[in-house]
Coordinates of C-alpha atoms in Angstrom, one line a residue:
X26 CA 29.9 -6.7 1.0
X27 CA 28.0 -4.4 -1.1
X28 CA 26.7 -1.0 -1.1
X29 CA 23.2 0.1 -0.9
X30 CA 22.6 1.0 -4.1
X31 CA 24.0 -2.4 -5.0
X32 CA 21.9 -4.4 -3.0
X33 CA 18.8 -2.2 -4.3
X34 CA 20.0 -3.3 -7.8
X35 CA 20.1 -7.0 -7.3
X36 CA 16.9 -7.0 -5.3
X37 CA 15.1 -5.2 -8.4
X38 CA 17.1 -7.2 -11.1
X39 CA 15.6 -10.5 -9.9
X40 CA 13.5 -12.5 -12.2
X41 CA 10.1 -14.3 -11.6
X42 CA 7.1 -15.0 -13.2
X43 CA 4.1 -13.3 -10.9
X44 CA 1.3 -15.1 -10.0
X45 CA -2.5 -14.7 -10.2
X46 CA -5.8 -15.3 -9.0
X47 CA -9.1 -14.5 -9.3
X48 CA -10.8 -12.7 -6.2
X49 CA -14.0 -11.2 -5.3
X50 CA -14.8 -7.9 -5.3
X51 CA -15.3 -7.9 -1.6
X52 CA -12.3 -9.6 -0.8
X53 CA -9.7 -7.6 -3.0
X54 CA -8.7 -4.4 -0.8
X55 CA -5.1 -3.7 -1.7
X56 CA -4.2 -6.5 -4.2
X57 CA -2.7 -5.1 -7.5
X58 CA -4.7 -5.9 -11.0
X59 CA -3.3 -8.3 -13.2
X60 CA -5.0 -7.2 -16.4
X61 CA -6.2 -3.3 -17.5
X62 CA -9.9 -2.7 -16.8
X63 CA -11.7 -0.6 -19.4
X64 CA -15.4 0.7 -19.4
X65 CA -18.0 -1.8 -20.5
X66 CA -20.4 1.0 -21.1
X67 CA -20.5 4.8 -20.4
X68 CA -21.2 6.2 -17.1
X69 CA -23.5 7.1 -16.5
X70 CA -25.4 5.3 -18.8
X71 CA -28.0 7.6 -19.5
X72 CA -28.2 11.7 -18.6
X73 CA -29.8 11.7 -14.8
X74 CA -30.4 14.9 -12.3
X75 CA -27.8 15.6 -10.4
X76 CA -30.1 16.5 -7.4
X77 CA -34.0 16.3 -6.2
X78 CA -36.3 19.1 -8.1
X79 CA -37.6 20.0 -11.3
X80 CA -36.9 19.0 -15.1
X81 CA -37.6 21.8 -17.3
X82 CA -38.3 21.8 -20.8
X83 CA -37.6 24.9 -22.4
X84 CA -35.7 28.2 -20.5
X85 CA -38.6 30.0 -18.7
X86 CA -39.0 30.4 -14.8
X87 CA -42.9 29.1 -15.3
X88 CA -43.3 26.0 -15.4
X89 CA -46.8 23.2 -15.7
X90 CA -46.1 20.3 -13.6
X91 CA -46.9 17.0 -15.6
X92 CA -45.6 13.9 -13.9
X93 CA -42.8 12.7 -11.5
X94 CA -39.8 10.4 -12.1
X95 CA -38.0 8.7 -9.3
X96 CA -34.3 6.8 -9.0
X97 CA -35.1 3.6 -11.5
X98 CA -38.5 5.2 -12.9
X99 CA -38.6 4.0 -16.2
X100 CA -41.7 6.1 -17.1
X101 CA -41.4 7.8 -20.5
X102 CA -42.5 11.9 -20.6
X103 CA -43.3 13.7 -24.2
X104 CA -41.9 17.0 -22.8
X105 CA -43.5 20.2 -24.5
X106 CA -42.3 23.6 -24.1
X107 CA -43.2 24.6 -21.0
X108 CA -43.6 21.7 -19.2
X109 CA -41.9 20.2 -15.9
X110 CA -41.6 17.0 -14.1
X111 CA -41.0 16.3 -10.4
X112 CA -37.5 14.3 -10.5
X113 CA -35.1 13.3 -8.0
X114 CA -31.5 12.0 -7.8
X115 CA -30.2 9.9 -10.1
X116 CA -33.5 9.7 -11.8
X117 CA -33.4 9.5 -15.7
X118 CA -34.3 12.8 -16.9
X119 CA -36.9 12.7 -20.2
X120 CA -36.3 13.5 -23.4
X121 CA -35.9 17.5 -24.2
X122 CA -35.2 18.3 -20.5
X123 CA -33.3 21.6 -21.0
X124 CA -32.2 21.5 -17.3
X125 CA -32.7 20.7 -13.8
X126 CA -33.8 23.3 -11.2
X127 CA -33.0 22.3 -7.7
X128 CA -36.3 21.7 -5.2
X129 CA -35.0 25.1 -2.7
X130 CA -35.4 27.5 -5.6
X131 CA -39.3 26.7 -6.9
X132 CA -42.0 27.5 -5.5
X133 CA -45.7 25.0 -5.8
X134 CA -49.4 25.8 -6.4
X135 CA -51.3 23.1 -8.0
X136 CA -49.6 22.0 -11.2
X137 CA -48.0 25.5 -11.5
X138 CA -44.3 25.6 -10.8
X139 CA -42.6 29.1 -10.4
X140 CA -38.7 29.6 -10.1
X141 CA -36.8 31.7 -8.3
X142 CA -34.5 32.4 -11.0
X143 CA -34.3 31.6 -14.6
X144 CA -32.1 28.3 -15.1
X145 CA -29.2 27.8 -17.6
X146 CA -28.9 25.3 -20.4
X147 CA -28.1 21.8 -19.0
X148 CA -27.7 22.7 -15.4
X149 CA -28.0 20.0 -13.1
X150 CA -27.9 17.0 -15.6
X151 CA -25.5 13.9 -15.3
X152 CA -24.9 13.5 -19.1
X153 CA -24.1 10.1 -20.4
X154 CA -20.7 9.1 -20.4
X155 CA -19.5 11.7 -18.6
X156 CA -17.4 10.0 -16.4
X157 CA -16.4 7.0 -18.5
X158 CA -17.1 5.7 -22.1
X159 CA -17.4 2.8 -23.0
X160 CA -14.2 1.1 -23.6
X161 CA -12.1 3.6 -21.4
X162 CA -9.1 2.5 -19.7
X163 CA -10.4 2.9 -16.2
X164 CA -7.5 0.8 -14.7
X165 CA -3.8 -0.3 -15.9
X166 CA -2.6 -3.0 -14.9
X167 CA -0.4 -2.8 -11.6
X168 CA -3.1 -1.0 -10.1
X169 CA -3.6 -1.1 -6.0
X170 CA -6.9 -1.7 -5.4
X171 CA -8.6 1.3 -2.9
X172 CA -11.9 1.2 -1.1
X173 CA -12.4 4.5 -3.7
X174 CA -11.4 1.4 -6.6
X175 CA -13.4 -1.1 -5.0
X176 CA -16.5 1.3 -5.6
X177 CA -15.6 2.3 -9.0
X178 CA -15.2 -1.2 -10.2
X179 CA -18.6 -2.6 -8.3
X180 CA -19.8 0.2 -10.4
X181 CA -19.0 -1.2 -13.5
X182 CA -20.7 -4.8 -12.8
X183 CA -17.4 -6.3 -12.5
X184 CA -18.0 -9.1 -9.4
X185 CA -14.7 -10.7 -9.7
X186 CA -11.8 -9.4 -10.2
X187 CA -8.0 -10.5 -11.7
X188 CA -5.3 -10.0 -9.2
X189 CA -1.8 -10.4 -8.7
X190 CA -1.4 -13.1 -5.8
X191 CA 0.4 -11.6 -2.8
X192 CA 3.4 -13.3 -1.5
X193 CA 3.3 -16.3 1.3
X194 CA 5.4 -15.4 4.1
X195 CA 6.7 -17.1 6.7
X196 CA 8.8 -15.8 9.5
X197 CA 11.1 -17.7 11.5
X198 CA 13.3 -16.1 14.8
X199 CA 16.6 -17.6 16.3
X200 CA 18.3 -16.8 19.8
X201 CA 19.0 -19.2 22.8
X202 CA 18.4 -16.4 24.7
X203 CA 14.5 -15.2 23.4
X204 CA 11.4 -16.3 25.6
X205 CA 8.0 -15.4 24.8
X206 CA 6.4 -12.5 25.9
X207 CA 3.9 -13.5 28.9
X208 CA 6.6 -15.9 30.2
X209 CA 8.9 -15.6 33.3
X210 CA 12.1 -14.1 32.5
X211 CA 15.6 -15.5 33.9
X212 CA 18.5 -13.8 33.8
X213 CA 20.0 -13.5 30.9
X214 CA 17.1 -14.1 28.6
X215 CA 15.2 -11.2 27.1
X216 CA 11.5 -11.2 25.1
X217 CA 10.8 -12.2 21.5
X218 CA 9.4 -9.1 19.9
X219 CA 11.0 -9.0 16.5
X220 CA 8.4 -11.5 15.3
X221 CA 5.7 -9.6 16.2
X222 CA 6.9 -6.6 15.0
X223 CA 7.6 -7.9 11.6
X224 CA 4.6 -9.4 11.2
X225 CA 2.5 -6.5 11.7
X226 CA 5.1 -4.8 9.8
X227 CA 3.6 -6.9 7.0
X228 CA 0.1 -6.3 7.6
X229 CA 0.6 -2.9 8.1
X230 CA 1.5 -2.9 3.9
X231 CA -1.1 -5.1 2.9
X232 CA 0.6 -8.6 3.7
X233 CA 0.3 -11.7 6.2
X234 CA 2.9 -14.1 7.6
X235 CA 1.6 -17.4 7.4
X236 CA 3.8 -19.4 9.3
X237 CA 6.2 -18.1 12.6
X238 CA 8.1 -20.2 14.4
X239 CA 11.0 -19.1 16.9
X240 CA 14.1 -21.4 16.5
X241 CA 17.6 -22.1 19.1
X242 CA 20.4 -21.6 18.2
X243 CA 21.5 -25.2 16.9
X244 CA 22.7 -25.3 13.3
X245 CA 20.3 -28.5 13.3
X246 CA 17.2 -27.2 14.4
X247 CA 17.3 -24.0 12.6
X248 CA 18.2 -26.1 9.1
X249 CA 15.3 -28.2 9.5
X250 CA 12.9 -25.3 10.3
X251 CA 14.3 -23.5 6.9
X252 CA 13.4 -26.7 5.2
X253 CA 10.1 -26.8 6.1
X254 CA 9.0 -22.9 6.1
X255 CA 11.2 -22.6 2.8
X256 CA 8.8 -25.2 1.0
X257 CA 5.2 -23.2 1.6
X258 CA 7.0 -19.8 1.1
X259 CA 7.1 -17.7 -1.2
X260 CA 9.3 -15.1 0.8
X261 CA 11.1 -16.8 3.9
X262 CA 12.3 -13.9 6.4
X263 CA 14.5 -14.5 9.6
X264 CA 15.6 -12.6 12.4
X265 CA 19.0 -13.0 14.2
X266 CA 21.7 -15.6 13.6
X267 CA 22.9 -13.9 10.3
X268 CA 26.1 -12.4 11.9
X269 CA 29.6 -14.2 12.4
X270 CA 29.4 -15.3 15.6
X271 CA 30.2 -18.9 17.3
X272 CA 26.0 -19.4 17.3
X273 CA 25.2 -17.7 14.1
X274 CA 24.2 -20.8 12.2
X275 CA 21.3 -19.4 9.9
X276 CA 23.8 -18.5 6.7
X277 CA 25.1 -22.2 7.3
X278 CA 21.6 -23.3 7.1
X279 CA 20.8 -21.6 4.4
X280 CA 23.5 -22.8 1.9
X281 CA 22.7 -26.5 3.7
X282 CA 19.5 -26.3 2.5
X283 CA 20.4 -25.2 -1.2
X284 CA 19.8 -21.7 -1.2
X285 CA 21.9 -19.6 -3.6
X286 CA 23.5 -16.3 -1.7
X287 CA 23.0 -13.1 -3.9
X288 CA 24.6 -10.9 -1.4
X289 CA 25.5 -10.9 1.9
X290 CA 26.0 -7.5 4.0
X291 CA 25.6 -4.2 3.4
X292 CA 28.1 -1.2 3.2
X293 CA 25.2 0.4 6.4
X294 CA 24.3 0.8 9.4
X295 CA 22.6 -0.5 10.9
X296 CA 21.9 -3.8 9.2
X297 CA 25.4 -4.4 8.0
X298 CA 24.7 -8.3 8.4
X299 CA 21.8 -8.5 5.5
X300 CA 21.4 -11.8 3.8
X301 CA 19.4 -11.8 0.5
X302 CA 19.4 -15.2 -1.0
X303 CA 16.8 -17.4 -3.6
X304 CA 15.7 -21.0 -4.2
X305 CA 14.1 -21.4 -7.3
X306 CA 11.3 -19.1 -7.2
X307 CA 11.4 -18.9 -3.2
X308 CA 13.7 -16.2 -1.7
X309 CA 15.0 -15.4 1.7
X310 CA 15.9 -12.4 3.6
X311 CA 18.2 -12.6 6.8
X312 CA 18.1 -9.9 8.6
X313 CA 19.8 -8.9 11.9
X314 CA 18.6 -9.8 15.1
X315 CA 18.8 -6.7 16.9
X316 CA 15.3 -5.0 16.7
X317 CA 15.9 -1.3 15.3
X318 CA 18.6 -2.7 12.5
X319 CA 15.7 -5.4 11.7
X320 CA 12.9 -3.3 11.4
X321 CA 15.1 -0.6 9.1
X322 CA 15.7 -3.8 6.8
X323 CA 12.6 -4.8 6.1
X324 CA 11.5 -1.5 5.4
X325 CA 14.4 -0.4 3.1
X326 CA 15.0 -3.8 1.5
X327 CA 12.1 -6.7 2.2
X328 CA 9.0 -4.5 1.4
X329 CA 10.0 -3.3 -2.0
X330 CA 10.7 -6.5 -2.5
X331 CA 7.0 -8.0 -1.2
X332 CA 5.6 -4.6 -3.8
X333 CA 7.3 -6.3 -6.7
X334 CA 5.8 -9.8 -6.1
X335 CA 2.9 -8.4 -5.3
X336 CA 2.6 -6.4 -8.7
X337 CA 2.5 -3.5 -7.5
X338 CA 3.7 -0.7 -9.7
X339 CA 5.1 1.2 -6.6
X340 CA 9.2 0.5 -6.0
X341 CA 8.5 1.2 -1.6
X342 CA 7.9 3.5 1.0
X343 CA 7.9 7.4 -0.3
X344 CA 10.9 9.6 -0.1
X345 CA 10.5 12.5 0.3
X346 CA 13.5 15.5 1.6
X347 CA 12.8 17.5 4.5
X348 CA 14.4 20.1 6.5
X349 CA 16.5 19.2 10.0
X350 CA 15.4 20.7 12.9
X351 CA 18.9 20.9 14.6
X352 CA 22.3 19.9 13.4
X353 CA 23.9 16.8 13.3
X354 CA 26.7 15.0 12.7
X355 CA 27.2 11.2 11.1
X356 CA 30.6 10.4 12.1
X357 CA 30.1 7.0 11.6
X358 CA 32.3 5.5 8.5
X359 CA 28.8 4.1 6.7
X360 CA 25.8 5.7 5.6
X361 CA 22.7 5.4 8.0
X362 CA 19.1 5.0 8.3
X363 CA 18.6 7.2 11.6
X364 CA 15.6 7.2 13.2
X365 CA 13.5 9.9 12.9
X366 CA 10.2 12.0 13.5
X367 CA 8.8 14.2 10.7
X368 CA 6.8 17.3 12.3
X369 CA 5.9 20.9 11.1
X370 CA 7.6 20.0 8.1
X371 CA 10.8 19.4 9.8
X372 CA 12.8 16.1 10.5
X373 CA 14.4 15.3 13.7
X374 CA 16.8 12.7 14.6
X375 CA 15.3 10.7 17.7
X376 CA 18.2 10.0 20.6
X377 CA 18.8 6.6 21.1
X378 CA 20.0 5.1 17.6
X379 CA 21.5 1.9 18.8
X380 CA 20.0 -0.9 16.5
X381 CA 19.4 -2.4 19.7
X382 CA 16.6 0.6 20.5
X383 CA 13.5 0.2 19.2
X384 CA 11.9 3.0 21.3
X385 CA 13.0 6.0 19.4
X386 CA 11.5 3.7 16.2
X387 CA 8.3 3.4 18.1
X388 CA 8.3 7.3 19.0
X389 CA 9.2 8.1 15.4
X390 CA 8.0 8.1 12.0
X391 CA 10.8 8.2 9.7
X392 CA 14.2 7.1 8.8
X393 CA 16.4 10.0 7.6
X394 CA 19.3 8.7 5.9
X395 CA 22.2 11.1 5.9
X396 CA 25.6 10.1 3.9
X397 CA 29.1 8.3 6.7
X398 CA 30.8 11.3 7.9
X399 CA 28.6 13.9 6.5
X400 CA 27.7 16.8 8.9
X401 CA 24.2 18.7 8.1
X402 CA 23.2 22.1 9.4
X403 CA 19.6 23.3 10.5
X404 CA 17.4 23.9 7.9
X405 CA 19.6 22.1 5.1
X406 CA 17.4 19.4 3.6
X407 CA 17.6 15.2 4.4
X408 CA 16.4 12.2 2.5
X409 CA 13.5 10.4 4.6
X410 CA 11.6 7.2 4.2
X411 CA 8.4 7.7 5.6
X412 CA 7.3 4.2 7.6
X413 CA 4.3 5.4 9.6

């Protein structure tokens, strides 16, 4: 068994070579860069009006009106003092414009342009470069990819862009006892939901299980489905059958099939039966089968986890330390993830944290973790992991 901070430490120590790809701009929302972007030229790329109205040369508040120049106008004006064109935004603004006056505060009769007030030097003009120059690091590598990113690169030109390949996942389940949601239930049985919470647990972060598959409890059957999920995985997650009961098969399996334990349950609760294995450059997570304890796993441990094969220069979910709303006591002998709901600025620990109950998961937002037999007063601060 290990501690926390152990398994952190062997999850983060392990070694890999990432992989890439090359993606389309349109198609690479939340994938991390593989490479630094820099500027290829300065942007803007030439001084333009940062609004509709008038380019002045000179500083008067009377102006002569001699041409117009729209968005992509590539008309050419030999401004004299005095002079004004009509221009509009993101319109190139001529040679010797000494500023832009806004449409609102002129004033029209024939060619003869009057302003409202006198305007200052460079007002209203975009100048070149002043966002970027050329050869700017605009993006380091590691970077997660925004729609706000997605605009700046398409801004640049760039049309394809180099990515760090996200993980395939596949998911398997095990119980004798687990029937498919929509089915008739018998006594006894009760509904598979830990695969569909996983997996949108992964697509909530950015990530997609490929493969699911929900598995007996036979030491057979569940050794050939880690066989076959294991070879187009990168990450292979299951659910239940990690504990050490008479039908807990999957750590069996797992060293059946050639995967090389690198630690196997954590000091915790709940999740005190966490497998964390690899095969090569494949690596599995076990996690409990009861839902709460599952869930809290794959956000403490699997997700960082996904970040890092992803790329991503981020280590998880935030922390952040909040005040409790009430007191409480952990007289449990093991630190714990409590479910929790972060409001006002305060934390609250939800009733009903049995890893069995995922309701107070699904009513919170949170998981405060407060130290094994540690008691905390109102208002004293607690660590939370922030899952929704």
């Amino acid at each position: 068994m290990v501690t926390i901070e152990e398994a952190h430490k062997i999850i983060k120590d392990q070694k890999f070579k990432l992989k890439t790809e090359t993606r389309k701009l349109s198609d690479c929302l939340s994938f991390s860069i593989s490479e630094d972007i820099t500027a290829p030229f300065d942007m803007p790329s030439f001084d333009n009006s940062a609004m509709d109205g008038y380019a002045l040369c000179g500083i008067s508040q009377e102006y002569k009106i001699v041409g117009e120049v729209a968005a992509g106008d590539k008309n050419e004006f030999d401004l004299k003092e005095g002079d004004a064109v009509r221009i509009f935004t993101g319109a190139k603004v001529p040679e010797k414009t000494s500023a832009v006056m806004m449409q609102e505060k002129t004033s029209v009769e024939g060619n003869k342009l009057t302003l409202e007030q006198t305007p200052k030097e460079g007002q209203s003009i975009r100048k070149k470069g002043a966002e970027l120059t050329k050869g700017q690091l605009v993006f380091k590598k590691g970077y997660t990819i925004t729609p706000p990113g997605i605009g700046l690169i398409g801004s640049l030109g760039i049309q394809k862009v180099e990515v760090f390949r996200k993980p395939i996942i596949n998911l398997i389940t095990t119980g004798n006892e687990l029937i498919e949601p929509g089915n008739q239930k018998a006594e006894g049985q009760i509904y598979e939901s830990n695969s569909y919470a996983l997996a949108a647990a992964c697509e909530n972060f950015g990530f997609h299980c490929k493969k699911k598959n929900q598995i007996p409890d036979n030491l057979v059957a569940i050794k050939s489905g880690i066989k076959d999920f294991l070879e187009t995985a990168d990450v292979l997650i299951l659910s239940g059958g990690i504990s050490v009961g008479d039908y807990d098969f999957v750590k069996q399996a797992l060293e059946e099939n050639g995967v090389e334990e690198m630690f196997y349950k954590v000091f915790q609760k709940p999740g005190k039966p966490l497998y964390f294995g690899r095969k090569g450059e494949k690596f599995v997570f076990a996690l409990p089968g009861n839902p709460a304890s599952s869930l809290s796993c794959f956000y403490v441990y699997v997700l960082p986890f996904l970040y890092k094969l992803s790329g991503k220069a981020k280590n998880g979910l935030e922390r952040y330390s909040f005040p409790i709303s009430h007191d409480f006591e952990n007289r449990g002998d093991r630190p714990s993830f409590l479910k929790a709901k972060l409001a006002n600025g305060e934390v609250e620990i939800l009733d009903g944290q049995g890893s069995s109950m995922i309701i107070s998961m699904a009513q919170g937002n949170a998981l405060a973790f407060i130290d094994a037999e540690t008691s905390v007063k109102k208002g004293e601060k607690v660590e939370c992991i922030l899952i929704s």
